[in-house]
PDB file of C-alpha atoms in Angstrom:
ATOM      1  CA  UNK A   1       9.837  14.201 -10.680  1.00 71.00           C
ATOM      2  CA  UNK A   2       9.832  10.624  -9.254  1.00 81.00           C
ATOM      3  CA  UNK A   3      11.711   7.589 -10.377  1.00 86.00           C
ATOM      4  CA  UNK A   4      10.140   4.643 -10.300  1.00 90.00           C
ATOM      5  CA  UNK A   5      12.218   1.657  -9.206  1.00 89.00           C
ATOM      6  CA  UNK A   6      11.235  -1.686  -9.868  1.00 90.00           C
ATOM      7  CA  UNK A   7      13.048  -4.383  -8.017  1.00 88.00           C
ATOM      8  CA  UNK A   8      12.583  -8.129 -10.126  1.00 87.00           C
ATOM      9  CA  UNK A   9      13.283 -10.222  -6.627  1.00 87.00           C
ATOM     10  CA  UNK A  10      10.399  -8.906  -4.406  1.00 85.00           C
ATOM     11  CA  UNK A  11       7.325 -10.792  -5.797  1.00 89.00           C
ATOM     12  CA  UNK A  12       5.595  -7.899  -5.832  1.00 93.00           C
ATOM     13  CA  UNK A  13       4.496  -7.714  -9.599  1.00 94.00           C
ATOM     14  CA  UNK A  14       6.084  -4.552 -11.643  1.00 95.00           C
ATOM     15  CA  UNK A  15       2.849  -2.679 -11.814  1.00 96.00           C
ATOM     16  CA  UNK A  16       1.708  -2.529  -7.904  1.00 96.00           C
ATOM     17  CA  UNK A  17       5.268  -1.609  -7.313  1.00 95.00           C
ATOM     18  CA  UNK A  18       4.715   1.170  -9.433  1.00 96.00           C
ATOM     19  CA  UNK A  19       1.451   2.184  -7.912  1.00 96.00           C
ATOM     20  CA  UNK A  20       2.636   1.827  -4.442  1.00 95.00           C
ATOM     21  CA  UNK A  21       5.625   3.806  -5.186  1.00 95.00           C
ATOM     22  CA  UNK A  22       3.200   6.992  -6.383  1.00 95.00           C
ATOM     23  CA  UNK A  23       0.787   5.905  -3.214  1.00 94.00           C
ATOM     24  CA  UNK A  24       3.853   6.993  -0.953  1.00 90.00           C
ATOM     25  CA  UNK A  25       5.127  10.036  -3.301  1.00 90.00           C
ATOM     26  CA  UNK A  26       1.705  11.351  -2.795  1.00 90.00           C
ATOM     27  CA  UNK A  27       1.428  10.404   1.332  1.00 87.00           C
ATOM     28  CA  UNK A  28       5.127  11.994   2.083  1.00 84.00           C
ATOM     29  CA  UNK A  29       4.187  14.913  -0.469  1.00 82.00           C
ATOM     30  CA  UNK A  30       6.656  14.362  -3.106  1.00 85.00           C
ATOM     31  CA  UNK A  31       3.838  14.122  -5.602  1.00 89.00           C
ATOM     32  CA  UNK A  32       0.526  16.812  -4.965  1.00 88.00           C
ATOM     33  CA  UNK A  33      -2.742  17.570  -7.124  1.00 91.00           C
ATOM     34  CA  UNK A  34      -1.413  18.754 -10.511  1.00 94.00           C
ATOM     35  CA  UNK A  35       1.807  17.266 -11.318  1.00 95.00           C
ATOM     36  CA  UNK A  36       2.590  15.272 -14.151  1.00 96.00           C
ATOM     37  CA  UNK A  37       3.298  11.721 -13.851  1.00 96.00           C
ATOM     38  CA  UNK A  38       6.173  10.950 -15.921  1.00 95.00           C
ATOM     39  CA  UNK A  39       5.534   9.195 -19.190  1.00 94.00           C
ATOM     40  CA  UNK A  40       5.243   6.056 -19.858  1.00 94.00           C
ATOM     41  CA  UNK A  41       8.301   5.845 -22.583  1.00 93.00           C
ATOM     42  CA  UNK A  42      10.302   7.965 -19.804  1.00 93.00           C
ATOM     43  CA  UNK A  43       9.240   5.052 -17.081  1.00 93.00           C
ATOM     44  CA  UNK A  44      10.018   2.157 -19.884  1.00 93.00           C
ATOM     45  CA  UNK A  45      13.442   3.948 -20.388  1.00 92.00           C
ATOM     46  CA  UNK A  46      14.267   4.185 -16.358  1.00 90.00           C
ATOM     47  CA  UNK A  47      13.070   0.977 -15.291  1.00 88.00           C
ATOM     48  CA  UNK A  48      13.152  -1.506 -18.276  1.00 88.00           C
ATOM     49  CA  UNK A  49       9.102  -2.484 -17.600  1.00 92.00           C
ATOM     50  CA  UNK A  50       7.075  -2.933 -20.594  1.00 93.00           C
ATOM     51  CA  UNK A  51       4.793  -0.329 -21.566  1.00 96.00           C
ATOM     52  CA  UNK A  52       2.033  -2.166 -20.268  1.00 96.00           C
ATOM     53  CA  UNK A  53       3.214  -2.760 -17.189  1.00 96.00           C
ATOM     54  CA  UNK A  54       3.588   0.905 -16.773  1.00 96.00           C
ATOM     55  CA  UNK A  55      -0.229   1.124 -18.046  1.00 96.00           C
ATOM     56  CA  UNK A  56      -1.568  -1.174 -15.748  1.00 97.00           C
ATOM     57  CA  UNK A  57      -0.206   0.592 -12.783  1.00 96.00           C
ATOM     58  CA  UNK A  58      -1.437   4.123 -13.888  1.00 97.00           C
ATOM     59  CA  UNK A  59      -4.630   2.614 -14.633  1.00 97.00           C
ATOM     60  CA  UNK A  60      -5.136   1.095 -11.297  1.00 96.00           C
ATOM     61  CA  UNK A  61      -4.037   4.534  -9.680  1.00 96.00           C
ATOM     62  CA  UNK A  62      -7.351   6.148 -11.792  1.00 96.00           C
ATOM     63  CA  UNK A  63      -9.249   3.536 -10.946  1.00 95.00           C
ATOM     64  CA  UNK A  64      -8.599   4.215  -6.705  1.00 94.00           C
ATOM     65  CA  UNK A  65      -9.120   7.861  -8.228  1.00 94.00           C
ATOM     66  CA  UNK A  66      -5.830   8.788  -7.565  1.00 95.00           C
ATOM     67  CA  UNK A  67      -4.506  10.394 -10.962  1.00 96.00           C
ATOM     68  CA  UNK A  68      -6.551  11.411 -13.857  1.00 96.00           C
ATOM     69  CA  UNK A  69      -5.469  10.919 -17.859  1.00 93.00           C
ATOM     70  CA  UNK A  70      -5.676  13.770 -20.028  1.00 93.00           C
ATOM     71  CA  UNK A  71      -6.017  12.758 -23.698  1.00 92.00           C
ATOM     72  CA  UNK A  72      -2.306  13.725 -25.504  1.00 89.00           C
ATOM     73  CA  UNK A  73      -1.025  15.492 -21.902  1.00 92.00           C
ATOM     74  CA  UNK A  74       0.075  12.716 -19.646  1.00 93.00           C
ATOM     75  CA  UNK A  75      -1.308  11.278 -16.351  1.00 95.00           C
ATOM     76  CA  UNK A  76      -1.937  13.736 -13.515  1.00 96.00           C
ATOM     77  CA  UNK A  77      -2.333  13.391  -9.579  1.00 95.00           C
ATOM     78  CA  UNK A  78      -5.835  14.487  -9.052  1.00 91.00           C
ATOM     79  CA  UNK A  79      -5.816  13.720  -5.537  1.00 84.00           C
ATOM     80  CA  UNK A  80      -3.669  13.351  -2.627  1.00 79.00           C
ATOM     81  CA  UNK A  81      -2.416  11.303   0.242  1.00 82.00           C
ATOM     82  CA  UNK A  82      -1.335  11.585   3.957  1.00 72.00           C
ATOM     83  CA  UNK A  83      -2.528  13.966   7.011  1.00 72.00           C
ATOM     84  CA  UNK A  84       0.895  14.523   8.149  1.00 74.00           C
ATOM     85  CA  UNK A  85       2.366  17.695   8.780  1.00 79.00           C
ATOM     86  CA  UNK A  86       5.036  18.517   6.187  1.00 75.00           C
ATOM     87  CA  UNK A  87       7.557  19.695   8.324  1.00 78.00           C
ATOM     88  CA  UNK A  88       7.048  16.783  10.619  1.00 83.00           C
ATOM     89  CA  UNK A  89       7.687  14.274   7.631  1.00 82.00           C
ATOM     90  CA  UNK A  90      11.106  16.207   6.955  1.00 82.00           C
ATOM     91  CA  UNK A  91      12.304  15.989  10.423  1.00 88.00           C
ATOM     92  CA  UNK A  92      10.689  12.029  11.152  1.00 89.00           C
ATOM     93  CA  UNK A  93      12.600  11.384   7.567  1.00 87.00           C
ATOM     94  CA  UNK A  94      15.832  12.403   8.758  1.00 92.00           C
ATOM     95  CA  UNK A  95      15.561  10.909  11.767  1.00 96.00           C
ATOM     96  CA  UNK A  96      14.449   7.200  10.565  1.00 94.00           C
ATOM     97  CA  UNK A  97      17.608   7.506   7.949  1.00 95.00           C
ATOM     98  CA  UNK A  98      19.732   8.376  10.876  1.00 97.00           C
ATOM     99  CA  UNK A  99      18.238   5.204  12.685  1.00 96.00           C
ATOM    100  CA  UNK A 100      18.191   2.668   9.531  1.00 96.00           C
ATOM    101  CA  UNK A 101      21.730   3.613   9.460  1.00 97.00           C
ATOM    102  CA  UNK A 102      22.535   2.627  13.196  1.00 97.00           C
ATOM    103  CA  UNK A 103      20.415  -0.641  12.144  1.00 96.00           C
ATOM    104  CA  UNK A 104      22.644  -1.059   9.168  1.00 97.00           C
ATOM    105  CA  UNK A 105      25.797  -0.748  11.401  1.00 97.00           C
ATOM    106  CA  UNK A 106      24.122  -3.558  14.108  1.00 97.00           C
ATOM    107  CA  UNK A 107      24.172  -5.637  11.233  1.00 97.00           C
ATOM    108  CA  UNK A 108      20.450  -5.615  10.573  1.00 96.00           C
ATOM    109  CA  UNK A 109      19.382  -6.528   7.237  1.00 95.00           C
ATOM    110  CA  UNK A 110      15.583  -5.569   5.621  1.00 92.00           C
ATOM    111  CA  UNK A 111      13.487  -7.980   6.876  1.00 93.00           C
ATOM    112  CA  UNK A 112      14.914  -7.545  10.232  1.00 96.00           C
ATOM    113  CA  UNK A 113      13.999  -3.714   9.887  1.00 95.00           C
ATOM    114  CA  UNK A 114      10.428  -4.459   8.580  1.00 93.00           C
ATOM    115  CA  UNK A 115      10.242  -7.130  11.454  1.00 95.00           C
ATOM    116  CA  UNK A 116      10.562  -4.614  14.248  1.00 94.00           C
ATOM    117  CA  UNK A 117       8.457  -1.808  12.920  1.00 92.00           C
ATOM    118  CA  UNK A 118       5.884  -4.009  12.706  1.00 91.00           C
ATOM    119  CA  UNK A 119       6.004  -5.186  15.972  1.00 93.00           C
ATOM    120  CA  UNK A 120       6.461  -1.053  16.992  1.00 90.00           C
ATOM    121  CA  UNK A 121       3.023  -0.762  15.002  1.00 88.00           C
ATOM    122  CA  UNK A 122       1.249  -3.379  16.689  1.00 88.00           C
ATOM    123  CA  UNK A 123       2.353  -2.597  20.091  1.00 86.00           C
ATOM    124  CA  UNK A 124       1.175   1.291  19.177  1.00 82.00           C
ATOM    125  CA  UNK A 125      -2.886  -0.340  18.101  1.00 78.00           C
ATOM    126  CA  UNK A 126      -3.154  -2.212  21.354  1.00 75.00           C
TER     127      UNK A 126
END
């Protein structure tokens, strides 16, 4: 089951936060075809959103065809994300906790950490 969290300070509004959050469930596999979304009282409860808010963001996941909602049943992934091998993920997981926690130690702080893998990304594309 995923829990959405909803952090106030990003900018990001509530809603895209929620969507991207079920965007990367579905890419690293924690979410596949079938499974429920959880409901939208059980998202209000968790993360203090407004109902709409929650809405919004399943909406906008059935509109990029994502999830489907099923009349008195709940929202459901109806498709999925990512190419990556499963096992892969595990083991590149581990390993990029392992090295956000020797970043942590060298005193780096978030946007320092989002800083450099962008640069890593861009100097992969050229």
């Amino acid at each position: 089951m995923v829990e959405f969290r909803v952090d106030r300070g990003s900018g990001l509004p509530a809603y895209l936060q929620i969507a991207q959050q079920v965007r990367e469930a579905l890419r690293l596999g924690w979410l596949a075809p079938g499974d429920r979304l959880p409901a939208v009282r059980e998202v209000v409860a968790t993360s203090g959103v407004n109902p709409n808010t929650v809405l919004k963001a399943y909406r906008e996941l059935e509109f990029a065809g994502l999830v489907e909602a099923r009349q008195g049943a709940g929202t459901f992934v109806k498709a999925g994300l990512g190419t990556g091998d499963r096992a892969a993920l595990g083991q590149l997981y581990r390993e990029l906790a392992e090295w956000l926690r020797r970043a942590r130690l060298a005193g780096l702080e978030d946007e320092d950490v989002y800083a450099l893998l962008r640069t890593a990304l861009d100097g992969e594309k050229e």
